[in-house]
Amino acid sequence: MPTKDHGHICRPDIVGSLHRSGTWLLLRGLTREAGHWGDFPCQLQAALPEARILAIDLPGNGTLHRQASPSTIPAMVAACRAELATRGVAGPVHLVAMSLGAMVAVAWAAAHPDELSGSVLINGSLRGINPLHQRLQPASWLPLMSVPLKRTARDKEAAILRLTSHRAPPDVLDDWERLAGQHPVSTRNALRQLLAAARFKAPTSQPGVPMLVLCGGQDALVSPECSLAIARRWDLPVHLHRDAGHDLPLDDGAWVAARIKDWAAWLDSAPPQPPRAG
C-alpha cells in the first residue's frame, strides 16, 4: 500500500508501464507549497499505484520560504531541476502543475523536453495566448490586493480560499493557517513570483512533450477560457470540471486523479510518435 509522508510524498515499491509509473512531480502555484496539495498526492497514488508521487516547493514557498523567489519562470525551472538532482531523482519525469506551476511546466517542456515524459496543466494561463482580463479576472483584483492587508494569517488564508476554491472541505482553512504559521511567505517573495508570472510568455511553438489540460469552470481567479484556449492552440486534450474552482485538486482531487489515470493509460496504449519539428 502507498504511504503518506506529511502530505508530500507517496512512494510505492513496484514498477510498471512507462506513463503509469516513474516519478510524478507536483508543482503548486503563487505563494503555495507542497502542503497545500492536501490529500491529493495520495489520491493520485491510488490512481497510479506503480508511480512515485513527489511534491516539491518553489524557492520562497514552503520549506524554502527563507530563500528568495526567482523573478523569472526559467529560473524557477532551474531551481526545480537542481532540487531533483539533489534528491537523486532520475528523469524523465511527469509533471502535475497548477497555475504558476503550470507556467514552470511549460517552460521546462520547451527548454528540456527530454527530461519530461508528460505534463498536466491545471488552471494555467500564458501571455501570448491569453489576454490579461482572463489571466487574472477583474473581479478578483481587489480581493487579491487586499490579502496582504489582512491582520492575521487566518484572515489572509480565508481570503485566498474564497478566491481559489468553490467547494473546499471545512477543515482546509485550519490546515492552511497552520502552513502559513510554519512557512510564512514574504510579501517580497509573493511580488517576485507575480512578476515572474507576468513576464513569462508562451513559447512560439508547442513544446514536444505530451500534455493534458484540466480546468475548473467556477475558477474566480483565472478564467477557464485560458486553459481552453491553450488546448485549442496546441491541440491538447482538455477536461473542464463545471463545479470546481481554481484549486481544482482541492475541490475534487479524485476527479483530477481519474483524468490523469485515464490520460496516462491512453499514452501507454498509443503508438510512439515521431519527434516534433523544431
CSV table of C-alpha atoms in Angstrom, one decimal:
chain,number,residue,atom,x,y,z
A,1,MET,CA,0.0,0.0,0.0
A,2,PRO,CA,1.2,3.5,-0.7
A,3,THR,CA,2.3,5.6,2.3
A,4,LYS,CA,2.0,9.3,3.1
A,5,ASP,CA,4.8,11.5,4.5
A,6,HIS,CA,3.4,14.8,5.7
A,7,GLY,CA,1.3,15.0,2.5
A,8,HIS,CA,4.4,15.5,0.4
A,9,ILE,CA,5.4,12.0,-0.9
A,10,CYS,CA,3.6,8.7,-1.5
A,11,ARG,CA,6.1,6.1,-2.6
A,12,PRO,CA,5.2,2.6,-3.8
A,13,ASP,CA,7.6,-0.3,-4.2
A,14,ILE,CA,6.5,-1.5,-7.7
A,15,VAL,CA,7.4,-0.6,-11.2
A,16,GLY,CA,5.2,-0.9,-14.3
A,17,SER,CA,4.1,0.8,-17.5
A,18,LEU,CA,6.0,4.0,-18.6
A,19,HIS,CA,3.3,6.6,-18.1
A,20,ARG,CA,1.6,4.9,-15.2
A,21,SER,CA,4.9,4.5,-13.3
A,22,GLY,CA,8.1,6.5,-12.8
A,23,THR,CA,8.1,9.8,-10.9
A,24,TRP,CA,5.2,12.2,-11.0
A,25,LEU,CA,6.3,15.7,-9.7
A,26,LEU,CA,3.7,18.0,-8.3
A,27,LEU,CA,4.2,21.8,-8.6
A,28,ARG,CA,1.9,24.4,-6.9
A,29,GLY,CA,1.1,28.0,-7.7
A,30,LEU,CA,1.7,31.5,-6.4
A,31,THR,CA,2.8,31.5,-2.7
A,32,ARG,CA,1.5,27.9,-2.3
A,33,GLU,CA,3.6,25.0,-1.1
A,34,ALA,CA,3.7,21.2,-1.2
A,35,GLY,CA,1.5,21.0,1.9
A,36,HIS,CA,-1.4,22.8,0.1
A,37,TRP,CA,-1.9,19.7,-2.1
A,38,GLY,CA,-3.6,18.2,1.0
A,39,ASP,CA,-4.9,14.7,0.2
A,40,PHE,CA,-4.3,14.9,-3.5
A,41,PRO,CA,-0.8,13.2,-3.6
A,42,CYS,CA,-2.3,10.0,-2.1
A,43,GLN,CA,-5.4,10.3,-4.3
A,44,LEU,CA,-3.1,10.3,-7.3
A,45,GLN,CA,-1.1,7.5,-5.8
A,46,ALA,CA,-4.3,5.4,-5.5
A,47,ALA,CA,-4.9,6.1,-9.2
A,48,LEU,CA,-1.3,5.4,-10.2
A,49,PRO,CA,-0.2,2.7,-7.8
A,50,GLU,CA,3.0,2.0,-9.7
A,51,ALA,CA,4.2,5.6,-9.6
A,52,ARG,CA,6.3,7.6,-7.2
A,53,ILE,CA,4.5,10.8,-6.3
A,54,LEU,CA,6.7,13.7,-5.2
A,55,ALA,CA,5.8,17.3,-4.4
A,56,ILE,CA,8.4,20.0,-4.1
A,57,ASP,CA,8.4,23.6,-3.2
A,58,LEU,CA,9.4,26.5,-5.4
A,59,PRO,CA,12.0,28.8,-3.8
A,60,GLY,CA,10.3,31.3,-1.5
A,61,ASN,CA,7.5,28.9,-0.6
A,62,GLY,CA,7.1,26.1,1.9
A,63,THR,CA,10.2,24.6,3.3
A,64,LEU,CA,12.1,27.1,1.0
A,65,HIS,CA,10.3,30.2,2.3
A,66,ARG,CA,13.6,31.8,3.5
A,67,GLN,CA,15.0,31.7,0.0
A,68,ALA,CA,14.4,34.5,-2.5
A,69,SER,CA,11.9,33.6,-5.1
A,70,PRO,CA,13.2,33.8,-8.6
A,71,SER,CA,11.7,36.7,-10.6
A,72,THR,CA,11.6,34.7,-13.9
A,73,ILE,CA,10.0,31.4,-14.8
A,74,PRO,CA,13.2,29.9,-16.4
A,75,ALA,CA,15.0,30.5,-13.1
A,76,MET,CA,12.2,28.6,-11.3
A,77,VAL,CA,12.7,25.7,-13.8
A,78,ALA,CA,16.4,25.7,-13.0
A,79,ALA,CA,15.6,25.6,-9.2
A,80,CYS,CA,13.3,22.6,-9.8
A,81,ARG,CA,15.9,20.8,-11.9
A,82,ALA,CA,18.6,21.4,-9.2
A,83,GLU,CA,16.2,20.1,-6.5
A,84,LEU,CA,15.6,16.9,-8.4
A,85,ALA,CA,19.4,16.4,-8.9
A,86,THR,CA,20.0,17.0,-5.2
A,87,ARG,CA,17.4,14.3,-4.4
A,88,GLY,CA,18.9,11.9,-6.9
A,89,VAL,CA,15.7,11.8,-9.0
A,90,ALA,CA,16.5,10.5,-12.5
A,91,GLY,CA,14.3,11.5,-15.4
A,92,PRO,CA,12.3,11.7,-17.4
A,93,VAL,CA,9.5,12.7,-15.0
A,94,HIS,CA,5.9,13.6,-15.4
A,95,LEU,CA,4.7,17.0,-14.1
A,96,VAL,CA,1.3,17.8,-12.5
A,97,ALA,CA,1.4,21.6,-12.2
A,98,MET,CA,-1.2,24.2,-11.4
A,99,SER,CA,-1.4,28.0,-12.0
A,100,LEU,CA,2.1,29.4,-11.7
A,101,GLY,CA,3.4,25.9,-11.6
A,102,ALA,CA,1.9,25.3,-15.0
A,103,MET,CA,4.0,28.1,-16.4
A,104,VAL,CA,7.0,26.4,-14.9
A,105,ALA,CA,5.9,23.1,-16.6
A,106,VAL,CA,5.5,24.8,-20.0
A,107,ALA,CA,8.9,26.5,-19.8
A,108,TRP,CA,10.6,23.2,-18.6
A,109,ALA,CA,9.0,21.3,-21.5
A,110,ALA,CA,10.1,24.0,-24.0
A,111,ALA,CA,13.7,24.1,-22.8
A,112,HIS,CA,14.3,20.5,-21.8
A,113,PRO,CA,11.7,18.2,-23.4
A,114,ASP,CA,13.9,15.1,-23.0
A,115,GLU,CA,13.6,15.5,-19.2
A,116,LEU,CA,9.8,15.1,-19.2
A,117,SER,CA,7.5,12.3,-20.1
A,118,GLY,CA,4.4,14.4,-19.9
A,119,SER,CA,2.8,17.5,-18.2
A,120,VAL,CA,-0.6,18.1,-16.7
A,121,LEU,CA,-1.5,21.8,-16.8
A,122,ILE,CA,-4.2,22.7,-14.2
A,123,ASN,CA,-5.9,26.2,-14.5
A,124,GLY,CA,-2.9,27.7,-16.2
A,125,SER,CA,-2.5,30.8,-18.3
A,126,LEU,CA,0.1,32.1,-20.8
A,127,ARG,CA,0.8,35.6,-22.0
A,128,GLY,CA,0.7,35.5,-25.8
A,129,ILE,CA,-2.2,33.1,-25.8
A,130,ASN,CA,-4.5,34.5,-23.0
A,131,PRO,CA,-5.5,38.2,-22.5
A,132,LEU,CA,-4.8,39.9,-19.2
A,133,HIS,CA,-8.5,40.1,-18.2
A,134,GLN,CA,-8.7,36.3,-18.5
A,135,ARG,CA,-5.4,35.5,-16.9
A,136,LEU,CA,-6.5,37.4,-13.8
A,137,GLN,CA,-10.2,38.1,-13.7
A,138,PRO,CA,-11.1,41.7,-12.9
A,139,ALA,CA,-13.5,40.7,-10.1
A,140,SER,CA,-10.5,39.1,-8.3
A,141,TRP,CA,-8.2,42.2,-8.4
A,142,LEU,CA,-9.5,44.0,-5.3
A,143,PRO,CA,-9.8,40.8,-3.1
A,144,LEU,CA,-6.3,39.7,-4.2
A,145,MET,CA,-4.8,43.1,-3.4
A,146,SER,CA,-6.4,43.2,0.0
A,147,VAL,CA,-4.8,39.9,1.1
A,148,PRO,CA,-1.6,41.5,2.4
A,149,LEU,CA,-3.7,44.0,4.4
A,150,LYS,CA,-5.4,41.3,6.4
A,151,ARG,CA,-4.5,41.4,10.1
A,152,THR,CA,-4.0,37.6,10.8
A,153,ALA,CA,-2.7,34.7,8.9
A,154,ARG,CA,-6.1,33.1,9.2
A,155,ASP,CA,-7.8,36.1,7.6
A,156,LYS,CA,-5.3,36.0,4.8
A,157,GLU,CA,-5.7,32.3,4.1
A,158,ALA,CA,-9.5,32.7,4.3
A,159,ALA,CA,-9.4,35.4,1.6
A,160,ILE,CA,-7.2,33.2,-0.6
A,161,LEU,CA,-9.5,30.2,0.0
A,162,ARG,CA,-12.5,32.2,-1.1
A,163,LEU,CA,-10.7,33.2,-4.3
A,164,THR,CA,-9.4,29.8,-5.2
A,165,SER,CA,-11.9,27.2,-4.0
A,166,HIS,CA,-15.5,26.6,-4.8
A,167,ARG,CA,-16.1,23.5,-2.7
A,168,ALA,CA,-13.3,23.1,-0.1
A,169,PRO,CA,-13.7,20.7,2.8
A,170,PRO,CA,-14.5,22.5,6.1
A,171,ASP,CA,-11.1,21.7,7.7
A,172,VAL,CA,-9.0,23.2,5.0
A,173,LEU,CA,-8.7,26.7,6.5
A,174,ASP,CA,-7.3,25.2,9.7
A,175,ASP,CA,-4.6,23.4,7.6
A,176,TRP,CA,-3.8,26.4,5.6
A,177,GLU,CA,-3.5,28.6,8.7
A,178,ARG,CA,-1.0,26.1,10.2
A,179,LEU,CA,1.1,26.0,7.0
A,180,ALA,CA,1.2,29.8,6.9
A,181,GLY,CA,2.5,29.8,10.5
A,182,GLN,CA,5.1,27.2,9.8
A,183,HIS,CA,6.3,28.6,6.4
A,184,PRO,CA,5.3,32.3,6.0
A,185,VAL,CA,5.8,33.7,2.5
A,186,SER,CA,7.2,37.2,2.5
A,187,THR,CA,5.4,40.0,0.6
A,188,ARG,CA,8.6,40.5,-1.4
A,189,ASN,CA,8.7,36.9,-2.5
A,190,ALA,CA,5.0,37.0,-3.4
A,191,LEU,CA,5.7,40.0,-5.6
A,192,ARG,CA,8.7,38.4,-7.2
A,193,GLN,CA,6.5,35.3,-8.1
A,194,LEU,CA,3.8,37.6,-9.5
A,195,LEU,CA,6.5,39.4,-11.6
A,196,ALA,CA,7.7,36.1,-12.9
A,197,ALA,CA,4.2,35.1,-14.0
A,198,ALA,CA,3.6,38.5,-15.6
A,199,ARG,CA,6.9,38.3,-17.5
A,200,PHE,CA,6.6,34.8,-18.9
A,201,LYS,CA,5.4,34.4,-22.4
A,202,ALA,CA,4.2,31.3,-24.2
A,203,PRO,CA,6.8,29.6,-26.4
A,204,THR,CA,6.5,30.3,-30.1
A,205,SER,CA,5.8,26.7,-30.8
A,206,GLN,CA,4.2,23.8,-28.9
A,207,PRO,CA,6.7,22.0,-26.6
A,208,GLY,CA,7.4,18.5,-27.7
A,209,VAL,CA,6.0,16.9,-24.6
A,210,PRO,CA,2.6,15.2,-24.2
A,211,MET,CA,0.3,17.5,-22.3
A,212,LEU,CA,-3.1,17.3,-20.6
A,213,VAL,CA,-5.1,20.4,-19.7
A,214,LEU,CA,-7.6,20.5,-16.8
A,215,CYS,CA,-9.6,23.4,-15.6
A,216,GLY,CA,-12.4,24.5,-13.2
A,217,GLY,CA,-15.5,26.0,-14.6
A,218,GLN,CA,-16.0,28.1,-11.4
A,219,ASP,CA,-12.5,29.5,-11.3
A,220,ALA,CA,-12.8,33.0,-9.8
A,221,LEU,CA,-9.1,33.8,-10.3
A,222,VAL,CA,-8.1,32.6,-13.8
A,223,SER,CA,-10.8,32.2,-16.4
A,224,PRO,CA,-11.2,28.6,-17.6
A,225,GLU,CA,-11.1,30.2,-21.1
A,226,CYS,CA,-7.3,30.4,-20.6
A,227,SER,CA,-7.0,26.6,-20.4
A,228,LEU,CA,-9.4,26.1,-23.2
A,229,ALA,CA,-7.5,28.5,-25.4
A,230,ILE,CA,-4.2,26.8,-24.7
A,231,ALA,CA,-5.7,23.4,-25.5
A,232,ARG,CA,-7.1,24.8,-28.8
A,233,ARG,CA,-3.8,26.4,-29.7
A,234,TRP,CA,-1.7,23.3,-29.1
A,235,ASP,CA,-4.4,20.7,-30.0
A,236,LEU,CA,-4.2,19.2,-26.5
A,237,PRO,CA,-6.8,17.0,-24.7
A,238,VAL,CA,-8.8,19.1,-22.2
A,239,HIS,CA,-11.3,18.4,-19.4
A,240,LEU,CA,-13.4,21.1,-17.7
A,241,HIS,CA,-14.9,20.4,-14.2
A,242,ARG,CA,-18.1,22.5,-14.2
A,243,ASP,CA,-18.3,22.9,-10.4
A,244,ALA,CA,-14.7,23.3,-9.3
A,245,GLY,CA,-12.7,26.5,-8.7
A,246,HIS,CA,-9.1,27.5,-9.2
A,247,ASP,CA,-7.7,24.9,-6.8
A,248,LEU,CA,-9.1,22.0,-8.7
A,249,PRO,CA,-7.2,19.3,-6.8
A,250,LEU,CA,-8.6,20.6,-3.6
A,251,ASP,CA,-12.2,20.9,-4.9
A,252,ASP,CA,-12.3,17.5,-6.5
A,253,GLY,CA,-8.9,15.7,-6.2
A,254,ALA,CA,-10.5,12.3,-7.1
A,255,TRP,CA,-11.8,13.7,-10.4
A,256,VAL,CA,-8.3,15.1,-11.2
A,257,ALA,CA,-6.6,11.8,-10.4
A,258,ALA,CA,-9.1,9.9,-12.5
A,259,ARG,CA,-8.5,12.2,-15.5
A,260,ILE,CA,-4.7,11.8,-15.1
A,261,LYS,CA,-5.1,8.0,-14.8
A,262,ASP,CA,-7.1,7.8,-18.0
A,263,TRP,CA,-4.6,10.0,-19.8
A,264,ALA,CA,-1.6,8.0,-18.6
A,265,ALA,CA,-3.3,4.8,-19.7
A,266,TRP,CA,-4.0,6.3,-23.1
A,267,LEU,CA,-0.4,7.4,-23.5
A,268,ASP,CA,0.8,3.9,-22.6
A,269,SER,CA,-1.5,2.4,-25.3
A,270,ALA,CA,-0.8,5.0,-28.0
A,271,PRO,CA,1.8,4.2,-30.7
A,272,PRO,CA,5.1,6.1,-30.5
A,273,GLN,CA,5.0,9.5,-32.1
A,274,PRO,CA,7.9,11.0,-34.2
A,275,PRO,CA,9.6,14.0,-32.6
A,276,ARG,CA,8.1,17.4,-33.4
A,277,ALA,CA,9.9,19.5,-35.9
A,278,GLY,CA,11.8,22.4,-34.4
